[in-house]
Short mmCIF file of C-alpha atoms in Angstrom, two decimals:
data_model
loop_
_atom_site.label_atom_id
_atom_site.label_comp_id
_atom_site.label_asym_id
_atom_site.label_seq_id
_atom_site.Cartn_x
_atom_site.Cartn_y
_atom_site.Cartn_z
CA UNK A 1 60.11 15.87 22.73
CA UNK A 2 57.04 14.18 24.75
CA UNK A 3 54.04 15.76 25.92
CA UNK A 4 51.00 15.27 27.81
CA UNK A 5 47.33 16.39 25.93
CA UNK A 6 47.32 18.37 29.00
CA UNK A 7 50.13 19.90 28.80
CA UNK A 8 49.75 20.67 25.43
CA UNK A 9 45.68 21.89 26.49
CA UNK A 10 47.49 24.30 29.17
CA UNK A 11 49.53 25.62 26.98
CA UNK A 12 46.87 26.50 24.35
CA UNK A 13 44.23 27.01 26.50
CA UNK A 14 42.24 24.41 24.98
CA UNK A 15 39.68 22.04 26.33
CA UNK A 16 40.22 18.60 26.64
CA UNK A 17 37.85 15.95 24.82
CA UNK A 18 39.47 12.44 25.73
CA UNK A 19 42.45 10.85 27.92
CA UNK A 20 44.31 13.89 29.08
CA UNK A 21 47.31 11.38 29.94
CA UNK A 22 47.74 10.47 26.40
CA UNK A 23 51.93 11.20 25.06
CA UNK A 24 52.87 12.52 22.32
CA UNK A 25 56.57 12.84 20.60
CA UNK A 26 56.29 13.95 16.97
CA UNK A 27 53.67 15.63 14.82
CA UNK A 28 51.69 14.01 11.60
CA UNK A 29 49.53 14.48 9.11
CA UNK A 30 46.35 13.28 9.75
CA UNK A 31 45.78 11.31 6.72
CA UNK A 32 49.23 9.38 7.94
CA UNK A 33 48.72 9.78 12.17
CA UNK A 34 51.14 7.35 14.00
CA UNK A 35 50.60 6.21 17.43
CA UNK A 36 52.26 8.74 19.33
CA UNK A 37 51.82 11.84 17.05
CA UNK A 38 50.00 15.04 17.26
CA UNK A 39 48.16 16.31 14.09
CA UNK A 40 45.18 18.69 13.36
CA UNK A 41 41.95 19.76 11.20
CA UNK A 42 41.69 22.93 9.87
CA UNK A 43 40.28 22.32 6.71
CA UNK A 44 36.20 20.60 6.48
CA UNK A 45 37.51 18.71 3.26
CA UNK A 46 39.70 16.41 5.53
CA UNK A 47 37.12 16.24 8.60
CA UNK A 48 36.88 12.13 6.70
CA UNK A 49 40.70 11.36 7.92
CA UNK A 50 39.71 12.21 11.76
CA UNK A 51 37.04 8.89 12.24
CA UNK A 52 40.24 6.51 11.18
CA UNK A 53 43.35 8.43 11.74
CA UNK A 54 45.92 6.40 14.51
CA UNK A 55 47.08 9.39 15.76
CA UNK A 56 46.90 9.97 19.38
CA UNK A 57 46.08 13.78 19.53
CA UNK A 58 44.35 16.19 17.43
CA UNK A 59 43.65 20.03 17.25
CA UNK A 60 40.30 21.02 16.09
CA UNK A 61 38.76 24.10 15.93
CA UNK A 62 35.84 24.81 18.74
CA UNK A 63 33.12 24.68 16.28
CA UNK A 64 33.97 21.29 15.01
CA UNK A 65 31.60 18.86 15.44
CA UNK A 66 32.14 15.12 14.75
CA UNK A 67 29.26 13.32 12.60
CA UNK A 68 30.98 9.35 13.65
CA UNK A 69 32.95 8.32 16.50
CA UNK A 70 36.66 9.83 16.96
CA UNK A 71 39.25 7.37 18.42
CA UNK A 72 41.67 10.07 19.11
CA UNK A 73 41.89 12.72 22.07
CA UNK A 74 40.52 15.63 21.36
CA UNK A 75 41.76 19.31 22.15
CA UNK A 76 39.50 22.30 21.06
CA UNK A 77 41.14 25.30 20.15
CA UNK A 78 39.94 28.70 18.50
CA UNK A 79 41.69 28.11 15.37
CA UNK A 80 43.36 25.05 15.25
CA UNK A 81 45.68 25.71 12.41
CA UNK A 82 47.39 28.54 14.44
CA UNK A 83 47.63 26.29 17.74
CA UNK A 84 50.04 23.95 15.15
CA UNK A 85 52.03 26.91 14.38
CA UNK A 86 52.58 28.21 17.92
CA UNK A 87 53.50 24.39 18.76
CA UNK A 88 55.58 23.93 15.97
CA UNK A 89 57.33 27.47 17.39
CA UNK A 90 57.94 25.80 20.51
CA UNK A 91 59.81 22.68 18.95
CA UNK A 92 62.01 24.95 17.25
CA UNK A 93 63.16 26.93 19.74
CA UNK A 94 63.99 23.89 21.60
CA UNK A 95 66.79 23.60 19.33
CA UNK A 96 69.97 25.60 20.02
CA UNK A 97 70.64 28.45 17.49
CA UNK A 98 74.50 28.38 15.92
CA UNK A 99 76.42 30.90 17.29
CA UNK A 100 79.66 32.64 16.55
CA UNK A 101 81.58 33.87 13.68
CA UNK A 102 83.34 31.45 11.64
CA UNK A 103 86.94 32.04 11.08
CA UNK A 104 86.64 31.74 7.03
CA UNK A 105 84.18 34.59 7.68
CA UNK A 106 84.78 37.72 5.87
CA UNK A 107 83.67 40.42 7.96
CA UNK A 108 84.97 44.00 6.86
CA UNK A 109 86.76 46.23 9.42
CA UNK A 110 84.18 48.59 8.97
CA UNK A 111 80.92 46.45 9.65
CA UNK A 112 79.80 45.92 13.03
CA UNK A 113 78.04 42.55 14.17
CA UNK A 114 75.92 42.54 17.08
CA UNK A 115 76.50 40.30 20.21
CA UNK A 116 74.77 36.69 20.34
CA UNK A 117 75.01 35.83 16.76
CA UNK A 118 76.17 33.72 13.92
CA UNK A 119 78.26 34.25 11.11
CA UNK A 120 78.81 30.68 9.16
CA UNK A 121 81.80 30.09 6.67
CA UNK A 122 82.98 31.77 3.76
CA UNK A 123 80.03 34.69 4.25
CA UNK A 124 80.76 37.88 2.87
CA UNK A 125 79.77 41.38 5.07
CA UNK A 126 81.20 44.22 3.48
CA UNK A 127 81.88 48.05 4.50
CA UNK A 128 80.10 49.96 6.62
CA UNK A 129 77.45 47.35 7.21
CA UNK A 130 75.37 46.73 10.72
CA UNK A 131 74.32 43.62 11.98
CA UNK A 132 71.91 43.46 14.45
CA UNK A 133 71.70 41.59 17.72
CA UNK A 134 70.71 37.62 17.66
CA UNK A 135 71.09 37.52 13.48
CA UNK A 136 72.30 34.14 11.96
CA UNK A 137 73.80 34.58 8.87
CA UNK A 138 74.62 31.13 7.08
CA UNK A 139 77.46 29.91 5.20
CA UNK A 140 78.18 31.57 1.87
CA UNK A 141 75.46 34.46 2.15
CA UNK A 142 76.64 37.93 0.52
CA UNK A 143 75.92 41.08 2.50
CA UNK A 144 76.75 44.00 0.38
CA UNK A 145 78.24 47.62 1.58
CA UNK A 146 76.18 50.06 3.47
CA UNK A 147 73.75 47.50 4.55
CA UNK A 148 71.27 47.37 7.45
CA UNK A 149 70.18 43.97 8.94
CA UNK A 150 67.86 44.29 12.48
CA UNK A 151 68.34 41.63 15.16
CA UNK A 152 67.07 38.29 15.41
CA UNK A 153 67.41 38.37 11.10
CA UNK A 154 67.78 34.77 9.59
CA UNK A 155 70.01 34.98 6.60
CA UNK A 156 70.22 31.64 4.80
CA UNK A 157 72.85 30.04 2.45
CA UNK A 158 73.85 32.04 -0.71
CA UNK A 159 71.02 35.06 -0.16
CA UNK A 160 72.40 38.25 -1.83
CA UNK A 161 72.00 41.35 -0.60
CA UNK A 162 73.06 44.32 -2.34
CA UNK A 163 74.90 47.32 -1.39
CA UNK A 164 72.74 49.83 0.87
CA UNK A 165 69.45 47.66 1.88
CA UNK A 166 67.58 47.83 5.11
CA UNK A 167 66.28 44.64 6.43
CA UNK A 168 64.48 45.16 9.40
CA UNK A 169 63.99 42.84 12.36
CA UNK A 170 63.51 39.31 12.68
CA UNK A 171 63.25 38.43 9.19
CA UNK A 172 64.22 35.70 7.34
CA UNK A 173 65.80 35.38 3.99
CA UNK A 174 65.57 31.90 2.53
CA UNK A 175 68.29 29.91 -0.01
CA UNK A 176 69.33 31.91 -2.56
CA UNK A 177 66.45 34.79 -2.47
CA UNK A 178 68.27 38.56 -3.60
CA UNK A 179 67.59 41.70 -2.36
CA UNK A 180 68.65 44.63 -4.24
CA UNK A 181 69.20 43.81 -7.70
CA UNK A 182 68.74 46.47 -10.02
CA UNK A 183 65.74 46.91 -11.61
CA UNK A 184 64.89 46.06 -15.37
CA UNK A 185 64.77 49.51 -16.31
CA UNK A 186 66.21 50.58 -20.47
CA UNK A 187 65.32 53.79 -22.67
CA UNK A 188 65.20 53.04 -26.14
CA UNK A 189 67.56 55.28 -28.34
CA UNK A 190 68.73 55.27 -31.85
CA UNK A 191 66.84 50.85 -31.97
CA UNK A 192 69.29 50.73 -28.75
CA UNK A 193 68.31 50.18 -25.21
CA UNK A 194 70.40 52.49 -22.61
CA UNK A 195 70.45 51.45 -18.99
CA UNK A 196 68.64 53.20 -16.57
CA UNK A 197 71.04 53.68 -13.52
CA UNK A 198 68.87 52.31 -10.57
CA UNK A 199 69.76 54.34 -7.73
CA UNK A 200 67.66 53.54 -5.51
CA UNK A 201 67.32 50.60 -2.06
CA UNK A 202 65.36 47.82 -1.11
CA UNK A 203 63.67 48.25 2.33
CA UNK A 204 62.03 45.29 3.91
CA UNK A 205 60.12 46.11 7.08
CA UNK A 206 60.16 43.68 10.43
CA UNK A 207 58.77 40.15 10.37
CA UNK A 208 59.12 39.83 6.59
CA UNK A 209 59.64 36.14 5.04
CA UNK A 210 61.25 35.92 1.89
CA UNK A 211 60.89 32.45 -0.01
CA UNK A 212 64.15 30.92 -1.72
CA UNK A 213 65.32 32.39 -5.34
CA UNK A 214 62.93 35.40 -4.69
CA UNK A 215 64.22 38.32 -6.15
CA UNK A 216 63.45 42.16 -5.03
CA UNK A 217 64.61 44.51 -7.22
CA UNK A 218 66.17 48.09 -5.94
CA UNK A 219 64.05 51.13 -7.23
CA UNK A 220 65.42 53.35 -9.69
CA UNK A 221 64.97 56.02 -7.26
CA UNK A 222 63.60 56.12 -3.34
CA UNK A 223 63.01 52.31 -2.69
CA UNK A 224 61.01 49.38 -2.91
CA UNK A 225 59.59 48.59 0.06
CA UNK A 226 58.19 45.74 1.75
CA UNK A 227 56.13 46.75 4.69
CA UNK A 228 55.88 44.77 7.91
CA UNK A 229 54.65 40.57 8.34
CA UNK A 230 54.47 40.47 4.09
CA UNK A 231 55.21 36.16 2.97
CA UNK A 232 56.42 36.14 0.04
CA UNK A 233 56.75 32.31 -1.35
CA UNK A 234 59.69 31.44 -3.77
CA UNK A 235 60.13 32.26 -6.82
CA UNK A 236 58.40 35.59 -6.59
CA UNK A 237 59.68 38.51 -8.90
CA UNK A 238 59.23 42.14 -7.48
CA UNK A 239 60.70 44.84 -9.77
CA UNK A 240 61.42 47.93 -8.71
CA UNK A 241 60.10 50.80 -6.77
CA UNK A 242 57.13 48.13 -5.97
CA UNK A 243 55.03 48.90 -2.74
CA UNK A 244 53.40 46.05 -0.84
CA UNK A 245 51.38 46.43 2.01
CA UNK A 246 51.49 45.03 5.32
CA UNK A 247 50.65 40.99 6.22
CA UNK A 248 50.31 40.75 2.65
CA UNK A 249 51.08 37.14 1.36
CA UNK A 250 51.98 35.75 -1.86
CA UNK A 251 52.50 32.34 -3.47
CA UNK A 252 55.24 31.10 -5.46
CA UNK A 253 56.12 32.55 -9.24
CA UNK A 254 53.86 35.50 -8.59
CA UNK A 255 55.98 38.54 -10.70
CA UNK A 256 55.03 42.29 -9.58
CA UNK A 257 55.96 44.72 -12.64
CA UNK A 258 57.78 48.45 -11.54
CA UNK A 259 56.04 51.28 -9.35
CA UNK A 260 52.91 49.12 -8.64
CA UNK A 261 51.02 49.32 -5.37
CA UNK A 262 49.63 46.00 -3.43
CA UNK A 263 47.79 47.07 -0.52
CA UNK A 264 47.84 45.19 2.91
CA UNK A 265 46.32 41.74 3.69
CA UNK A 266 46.53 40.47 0.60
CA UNK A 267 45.80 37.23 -0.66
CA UNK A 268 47.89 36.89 -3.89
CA UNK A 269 47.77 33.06 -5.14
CA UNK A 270 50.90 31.12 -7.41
CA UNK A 271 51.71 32.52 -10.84
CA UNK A 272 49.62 35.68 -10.86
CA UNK A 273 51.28 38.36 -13.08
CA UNK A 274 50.48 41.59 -12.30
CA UNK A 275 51.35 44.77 -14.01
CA UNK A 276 52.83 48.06 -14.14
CA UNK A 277 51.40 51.58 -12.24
CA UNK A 278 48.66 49.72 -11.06
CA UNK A 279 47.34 49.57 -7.35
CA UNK A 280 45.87 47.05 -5.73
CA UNK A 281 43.14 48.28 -3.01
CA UNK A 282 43.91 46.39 0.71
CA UNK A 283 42.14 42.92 1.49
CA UNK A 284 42.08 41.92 -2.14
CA UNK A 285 42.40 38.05 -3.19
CA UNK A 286 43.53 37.21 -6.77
CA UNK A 287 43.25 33.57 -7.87
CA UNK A 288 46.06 31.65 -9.10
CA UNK A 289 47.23 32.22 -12.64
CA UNK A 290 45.43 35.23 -12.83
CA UNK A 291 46.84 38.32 -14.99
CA UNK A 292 46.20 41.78 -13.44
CA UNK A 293 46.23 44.62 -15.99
CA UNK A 294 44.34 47.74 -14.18
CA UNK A 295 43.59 49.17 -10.66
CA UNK A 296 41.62 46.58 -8.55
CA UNK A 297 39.08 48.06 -5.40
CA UNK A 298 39.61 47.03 -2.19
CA UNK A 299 37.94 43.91 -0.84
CA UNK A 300 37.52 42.64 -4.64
CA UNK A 301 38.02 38.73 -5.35
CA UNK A 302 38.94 38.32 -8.45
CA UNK A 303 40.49 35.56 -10.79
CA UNK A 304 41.05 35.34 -14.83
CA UNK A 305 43.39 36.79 -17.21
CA UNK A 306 42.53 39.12 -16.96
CA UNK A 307 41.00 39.14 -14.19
CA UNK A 308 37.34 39.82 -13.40
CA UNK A 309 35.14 39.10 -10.61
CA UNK A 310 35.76 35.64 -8.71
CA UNK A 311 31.59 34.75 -9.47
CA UNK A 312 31.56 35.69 -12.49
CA UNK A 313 35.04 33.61 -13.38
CA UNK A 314 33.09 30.37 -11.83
CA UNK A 315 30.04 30.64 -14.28
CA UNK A 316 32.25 31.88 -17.44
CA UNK A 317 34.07 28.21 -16.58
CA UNK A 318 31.26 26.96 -16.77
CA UNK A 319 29.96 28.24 -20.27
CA UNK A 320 33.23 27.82 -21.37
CA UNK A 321 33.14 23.42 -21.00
CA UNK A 322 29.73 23.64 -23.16
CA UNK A 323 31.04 25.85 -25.66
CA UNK A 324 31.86 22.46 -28.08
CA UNK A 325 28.24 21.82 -27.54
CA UNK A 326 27.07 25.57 -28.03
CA UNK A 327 28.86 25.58 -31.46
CA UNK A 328 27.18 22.86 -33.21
CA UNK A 329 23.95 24.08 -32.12
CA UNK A 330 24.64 27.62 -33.10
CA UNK A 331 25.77 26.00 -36.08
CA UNK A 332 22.45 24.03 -36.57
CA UNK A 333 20.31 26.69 -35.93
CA UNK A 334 21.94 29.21 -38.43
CA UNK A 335 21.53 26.33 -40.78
CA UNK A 336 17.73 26.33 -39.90
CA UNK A 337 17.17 29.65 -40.43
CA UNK A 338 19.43 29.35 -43.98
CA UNK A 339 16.61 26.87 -45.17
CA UNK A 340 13.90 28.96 -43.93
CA UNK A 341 15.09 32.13 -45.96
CA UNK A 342 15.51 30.36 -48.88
CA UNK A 343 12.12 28.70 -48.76
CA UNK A 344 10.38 32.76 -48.46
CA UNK A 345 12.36 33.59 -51.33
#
């Protein structure tokens, strides 16, 4: 891979601040640009690695606006963070997808897979299942009976799907994420607990990402569904007949408890713990670590366990560092007043 900044500015549809000649081969970090490498700034907090990073190219939003000298060339973009990605999108494709089926495949006589794809060694598709055009479906993944995979789906080494899914279109299923396990669902009888048969599918809409070791859990009844462009990070637990909304994204070891409701766009950061029968309204961000025990409005920030408004979380941290120094005064003043009843009696 080499490219001009110009080339690079055409295909963006950037503007050009320095030697539009200048080659590129590889991307980098901009705290560790190489001659020769593209990198970017997104974030203001690393706007101090630009005035002595050695790389030869970088992205920068159009609004930046540099406060020493920049050795680098310069291209402006609306938002440089997405110019990366669509970059980074290029590179890829570059590379020439697998194709074929493997003959240590097991592919029932049933299933159907669709032209232009990949089926790696020693994975599993069972009856009745339908594989869509363009999939890639890696060595030692497990697609269950009944199952529905749209084209252009990646399916990476050891995912499990379970029997009757739908995965729509140009997904992709990381290591060892599975889809369709039953849900944790037990009615206590007689200081027993009786499983609850879970009936029920796991639907994933187009343009979902599912992070390695994830686990989706089939609804008891109807289905858990991920709607269309949701990220979900690894390590994420989603029991069943869980509903989240579209372009929602969440960060790794978040765990969703049964029949809740996330809305769409939401921001959901690492080890939140939400829980059951709740819903939570679209646009809604929830700090990291945050427990989530009733309905949250739309367009709320929020952080805590629980949870409370993201504000008020930043001044109760900052009560709660004095509180060693609130306790000896309290302490001292009920001490005070002590004396000073004594004394009137």
């Amino acid at each position: 891979m080499e490219f001009t900044a110009q080339q690079i500015a055409d295909f963006l549809n950037g503007t050009i601040e320095g030697d539009p000649a200048v080659k590129v081969h590889n991307f980098s970090k901009i705290e560790e640009g190489q001659p020769g490498t593209l990198t970017f700034l997104a974030n203001p907090k690393y706007e101090h690695y630009i005035y002595g990073t050695q790389a030869s190219l970088v992205l920068v939003n159009n609004d930046f606006s540099p406060s020493a000298p920049v050795a680098a060339t310069l291209i402006r973009v609306p938002n440089a963070y997405a110019a990366l990605a669509a970059l980074l999108n290029v590179v890829e494709q570059r590379n020439e997808p697998k194709k074929g089926i493997a003959a240590s495949a097991f592919i029932a006589a049933s299933a159907s897979v669709g032209k232009d794809g990949y089926v790696g060694e020693f994975a599993y598709i069972g009856e009745n299942t339908t594989i869509g055009e363009g999939c890639r479906i890696f060595p030692h993944a497990y697609i269950g009976d009944h199952v529905t995979i749209g084209d252009h789906t990646i399916v990476y080494p050891h995912v499990t799907i379970y029997d009757g899914c739908v995965i729509g279109k140009n997904c992709i299923l990381h290591a060892g994420a599975v889809i369709g396990s039953d849900g944790f669902g037990f009615a206590p009888e007689n200081g027993e607990y009786k499983k609850i048969p879970q009936l029920g599918n796991v639907v994933l809409e187009d343009d979902v990402e599912v992070g390695a070791n994830t686990t989706i859990d089939r609804a008891v009844m109807n289905s858990t569904v991920i709607r269309k462009g949701v990220k979900l990070d690894n390590l994420v637990q989603i029991a069943h007949n869980v509903q989240v909304g579209e372009n929602t994204v969440m960060a790794a070891q978040v765990g969703i408890s049964g029949s809740t409701k996330v809305g769409s766009r939401c921001m959901i950061g690492g080890q939140v713990g939400l829980g059951g029968h709740i819903n939570i309204g679209d646009d809604t961000q929830i700090g990291a670590q945050s427990g989530i025990i009733s309905h949250i409005e739309a367009h709320s920030r929020v952080m805590g366990s629980p949870a409370i408004p993201l504000k008020n979380f930043f001044r109760s941290g900052i009560i709660y560092r004095k509180l060693p120094e609130m306790y000896v005064e309290l302490n001292r003043l009920k001490k005070e007043i002590d004396e000073l009843k004594q004394k009137k009696q």
